[in-house]
């Protein structure tokens, strides 16, 4: 039995990963963020812009030591609350998936054992 993940859940998972990474490493560029997430720069840009538009992230500009303007992505209070809510939902979903997977493993283990019993019985009577 496979667990279908609704389309919006995939976005929420991406948003949660971005929020978690940026909370821990606000100085990451979008390119670095994309590399850590294992997704395209375009998908990362889309996700970051969406989180900015929703008011979950804000950008702080500052000058780094090489006289270039750099950015830090900071979670807003709404972003911190959204991250907590997404974390709780994601944990609940993963726990459900884990239980389904455990049941599938037990079914497969029982099938494999019963098949081995039949094979062993056949071999003994040959």
PDB file of C-alpha atoms in Angstrom:
ATOM      1  CA  UNK A   1       0.000   0.000   0.000  1.00  0.00           C
ATOM      2  CA  UNK A   2       1.530   3.325  -0.976  1.00  0.00           C
ATOM      3  CA  UNK A   3       0.792   6.645   0.635  1.00  0.00           C
ATOM      4  CA  UNK A   4      -0.250   9.403  -1.753  1.00  0.00           C
ATOM      5  CA  UNK A   5       1.033  12.850  -0.828  1.00  0.00           C
ATOM      6  CA  UNK A   6      -1.266  15.690  -1.913  1.00  0.00           C
ATOM      7  CA  UNK A   7       0.296  18.340  -4.148  1.00  0.00           C
ATOM      8  CA  UNK A   8      -0.018  21.059  -1.486  1.00  0.00           C
ATOM      9  CA  UNK A   9       1.817  18.854   1.023  1.00  0.00           C
ATOM     10  CA  UNK A  10       4.838  18.857  -1.294  1.00  0.00           C
ATOM     11  CA  UNK A  11       4.849  22.655  -1.227  1.00  0.00           C
ATOM     12  CA  UNK A  12       4.486  22.657   2.534  1.00  0.00           C
ATOM     13  CA  UNK A  13       7.394  20.242   2.875  1.00  0.00           C
ATOM     14  CA  UNK A  14       9.535  22.485   0.657  1.00  0.00           C
ATOM     15  CA  UNK A  15       8.503  25.542   2.662  1.00  0.00           C
ATOM     16  CA  UNK A  16       9.329  23.805   5.926  1.00  0.00           C
ATOM     17  CA  UNK A  17      12.765  22.788   4.664  1.00  0.00           C
ATOM     18  CA  UNK A  18      13.494  26.339   3.514  1.00  0.00           C
ATOM     19  CA  UNK A  19      12.308  27.835   6.801  1.00  0.00           C
ATOM     20  CA  UNK A  20      14.378  25.369   8.819  1.00  0.00           C
ATOM     21  CA  UNK A  21      17.522  25.995   6.806  1.00  0.00           C
ATOM     22  CA  UNK A  22      17.170  29.759   6.809  1.00  0.00           C
ATOM     23  CA  UNK A  23      16.445  29.846  10.518  1.00  0.00           C
ATOM     24  CA  UNK A  24      19.710  28.000  11.139  1.00  0.00           C
ATOM     25  CA  UNK A  25      21.692  29.753   8.363  1.00  0.00           C
ATOM     26  CA  UNK A  26      20.139  33.137   7.475  1.00  0.00           C
ATOM     27  CA  UNK A  27      23.210  34.116   5.478  1.00  0.00           C
ATOM     28  CA  UNK A  28      22.723  31.414   2.822  1.00  0.00           C
ATOM     29  CA  UNK A  29      22.356  32.629  -0.727  1.00  0.00           C
ATOM     30  CA  UNK A  30      19.572  31.156  -2.834  1.00  0.00           C
ATOM     31  CA  UNK A  31      22.189  29.193  -4.758  1.00  0.00           C
ATOM     32  CA  UNK A  32      23.577  27.694  -1.535  1.00  0.00           C
ATOM     33  CA  UNK A  33      20.060  27.033  -0.319  1.00  0.00           C
ATOM     34  CA  UNK A  34      19.217  25.234  -3.577  1.00  0.00           C
ATOM     35  CA  UNK A  35      22.334  23.074  -3.250  1.00  0.00           C
ATOM     36  CA  UNK A  36      21.511  22.095   0.319  1.00  0.00           C
ATOM     37  CA  UNK A  37      17.911  21.310  -0.603  1.00  0.00           C
ATOM     38  CA  UNK A  38      18.921  19.379  -3.704  1.00  0.00           C
ATOM     39  CA  UNK A  39      16.537  21.348  -5.921  1.00  0.00           C
ATOM     40  CA  UNK A  40      16.898  23.822  -8.770  1.00  0.00           C
ATOM     41  CA  UNK A  41      17.705  27.464  -8.197  1.00  0.00           C
ATOM     42  CA  UNK A  42      14.402  28.362  -9.897  1.00  0.00           C
ATOM     43  CA  UNK A  43      12.372  26.237  -7.469  1.00  0.00           C
ATOM     44  CA  UNK A  44      14.286  27.749  -4.557  1.00  0.00           C
ATOM     45  CA  UNK A  45      13.670  31.282  -5.847  1.00  0.00           C
ATOM     46  CA  UNK A  46       9.951  30.538  -6.275  1.00  0.00           C
ATOM     47  CA  UNK A  47       9.702  29.138  -2.750  1.00  0.00           C
ATOM     48  CA  UNK A  48      11.647  32.010  -1.131  1.00  0.00           C
ATOM     49  CA  UNK A  49       9.559  34.602  -2.985  1.00  0.00           C
ATOM     50  CA  UNK A  50       6.368  32.880  -1.876  1.00  0.00           C
ATOM     51  CA  UNK A  51       7.532  32.903   1.763  1.00  0.00           C
ATOM     52  CA  UNK A  52       8.503  36.586   1.429  1.00  0.00           C
ATOM     53  CA  UNK A  53       5.106  37.429  -0.117  1.00  0.00           C
ATOM     54  CA  UNK A  54       3.293  35.613   2.715  1.00  0.00           C
ATOM     55  CA  UNK A  55       5.299  37.611   5.259  1.00  0.00           C
ATOM     56  CA  UNK A  56       7.030  34.549   6.697  1.00  0.00           C
ATOM     57  CA  UNK A  57      10.504  35.763   5.727  1.00  0.00           C
ATOM     58  CA  UNK A  58      12.098  39.162   5.491  1.00  0.00           C
ATOM     59  CA  UNK A  59      15.374  40.199   3.898  1.00  0.00           C
ATOM     60  CA  UNK A  60      17.998  42.235   5.659  1.00  0.00           C
ATOM     61  CA  UNK A  61      20.671  43.866   3.529  1.00  0.00           C
ATOM     62  CA  UNK A  62      24.155  44.351   4.879  1.00  0.00           C
ATOM     63  CA  UNK A  63      27.650  44.860   3.536  1.00  0.00           C
ATOM     64  CA  UNK A  64      30.033  41.999   3.869  1.00  0.00           C
ATOM     65  CA  UNK A  65      33.799  42.257   4.179  1.00  0.00           C
ATOM     66  CA  UNK A  66      34.320  42.365   0.395  1.00  0.00           C
ATOM     67  CA  UNK A  67      32.301  45.605   0.027  1.00  0.00           C
ATOM     68  CA  UNK A  68      29.417  43.799  -1.631  1.00  0.00           C
ATOM     69  CA  UNK A  69      25.855  43.933  -0.490  1.00  0.00           C
ATOM     70  CA  UNK A  70      24.770  40.629   1.019  1.00  0.00           C
ATOM     71  CA  UNK A  71      21.434  39.454   2.308  1.00  0.00           C
ATOM     72  CA  UNK A  72      20.212  37.600   5.348  1.00  0.00           C
ATOM     73  CA  UNK A  73      16.843  35.880   5.309  1.00  0.00           C
ATOM     74  CA  UNK A  74      15.152  36.179   8.675  1.00  0.00           C
ATOM     75  CA  UNK A  75      12.004  34.452   9.840  1.00  0.00           C
ATOM     76  CA  UNK A  76       9.316  36.871  10.916  1.00  0.00           C
ATOM     77  CA  UNK A  77       7.163  36.086  13.964  1.00  0.00           C
ATOM     78  CA  UNK A  78       4.569  34.748  11.509  1.00  0.00           C
ATOM     79  CA  UNK A  79       7.333  32.657   9.897  1.00  0.00           C
ATOM     80  CA  UNK A  80       8.310  31.177  13.254  1.00  0.00           C
ATOM     81  CA  UNK A  81       4.670  30.304  13.972  1.00  0.00           C
ATOM     82  CA  UNK A  82       4.195  28.834  10.474  1.00  0.00           C
ATOM     83  CA  UNK A  83       7.358  26.753  10.869  1.00  0.00           C
ATOM     84  CA  UNK A  84       6.065  25.347  14.162  1.00  0.00           C
ATOM     85  CA  UNK A  85       2.687  24.518  12.605  1.00  0.00           C
ATOM     86  CA  UNK A  86       4.271  22.940   9.518  1.00  0.00           C
ATOM     87  CA  UNK A  87       6.635  20.934  11.720  1.00  0.00           C
ATOM     88  CA  UNK A  88       3.718  19.530  13.740  1.00  0.00           C
ATOM     89  CA  UNK A  89       1.757  18.619  10.580  1.00  0.00           C
ATOM     90  CA  UNK A  90       4.822  17.127   8.887  1.00  0.00           C
ATOM     91  CA  UNK A  91       5.631  15.060  11.988  1.00  0.00           C
ATOM     92  CA  UNK A  92       2.057  13.753  12.144  1.00  0.00           C
ATOM     93  CA  UNK A  93       2.155  12.811   8.452  1.00  0.00           C
ATOM     94  CA  UNK A  94       5.539  11.075   8.783  1.00  0.00           C
ATOM     95  CA  UNK A  95       4.342   9.128  11.824  1.00  0.00           C
ATOM     96  CA  UNK A  96       1.312   7.950   9.838  1.00  0.00           C
ATOM     97  CA  UNK A  97       3.541   6.951   6.907  1.00  0.00           C
ATOM     98  CA  UNK A  98       5.828   5.102   9.329  1.00  0.00           C
ATOM     99  CA  UNK A  99       2.903   3.090  10.725  1.00  0.00           C
ATOM    100  CA  UNK A 100       1.723   2.204   7.208  1.00  0.00           C
ATOM    101  CA  UNK A 101       5.253   1.182   6.256  1.00  0.00           C
ATOM    102  CA  UNK A 102       5.601  -0.962   9.383  1.00  0.00           C
ATOM    103  CA  UNK A 103       2.376  -2.770   8.499  1.00  0.00           C
ATOM    104  CA  UNK A 104       3.593  -3.309   4.902  1.00  0.00           C
ATOM    105  CA  UNK A 105       6.902  -4.699   6.171  1.00  0.00           C
ATOM    106  CA  UNK A 106       5.108  -7.102   8.501  1.00  0.00           C
ATOM    107  CA  UNK A 107       2.877  -8.301   5.634  1.00  0.00           C
ATOM    108  CA  UNK A 108       5.873  -8.840   3.368  1.00  0.00           C
ATOM    109  CA  UNK A 109       7.801 -10.601   6.134  1.00  0.00           C
ATOM    110  CA  UNK A 110       4.873 -12.972   6.722  1.00  0.00           C
ATOM    111  CA  UNK A 111       4.524 -13.644   2.987  1.00  0.00           C
ATOM    112  CA  UNK A 112       8.231 -14.349   2.661  1.00  0.00           C
ATOM    113  CA  UNK A 113       8.204 -16.686   5.650  1.00  0.00           C
ATOM    114  CA  UNK A 114       5.163 -18.621   4.454  1.00  0.00           C
ATOM    115  CA  UNK A 115       6.685 -18.929   0.981  1.00  0.00           C
ATOM    116  CA  UNK A 116       9.906 -20.266   2.514  1.00  0.00           C
ATOM    117  CA  UNK A 117       7.883 -22.772   4.565  1.00  0.00           C
ATOM    118  CA  UNK A 118       6.141 -24.036   1.404  1.00  0.00           C
ATOM    119  CA  UNK A 119       9.457 -24.221  -0.476  1.00  0.00           C
ATOM    120  CA  UNK A 120      11.127 -26.069   2.411  1.00  0.00           C
ATOM    121  CA  UNK A 121       8.214 -28.535   2.607  1.00  0.00           C
ATOM    122  CA  UNK A 122       8.397 -29.151  -1.164  1.00  0.00           C
ATOM    123  CA  UNK A 123      12.169 -29.747  -0.980  1.00  0.00           C
ATOM    124  CA  UNK A 124      11.753 -32.273   1.866  1.00  0.00           C
ATOM    125  CA  UNK A 125       9.265 -34.341  -0.147  1.00  0.00           C
ATOM    126  CA  UNK A 126      11.372 -34.528  -3.292  1.00  0.00           C
TER     127      UNK A 126
END
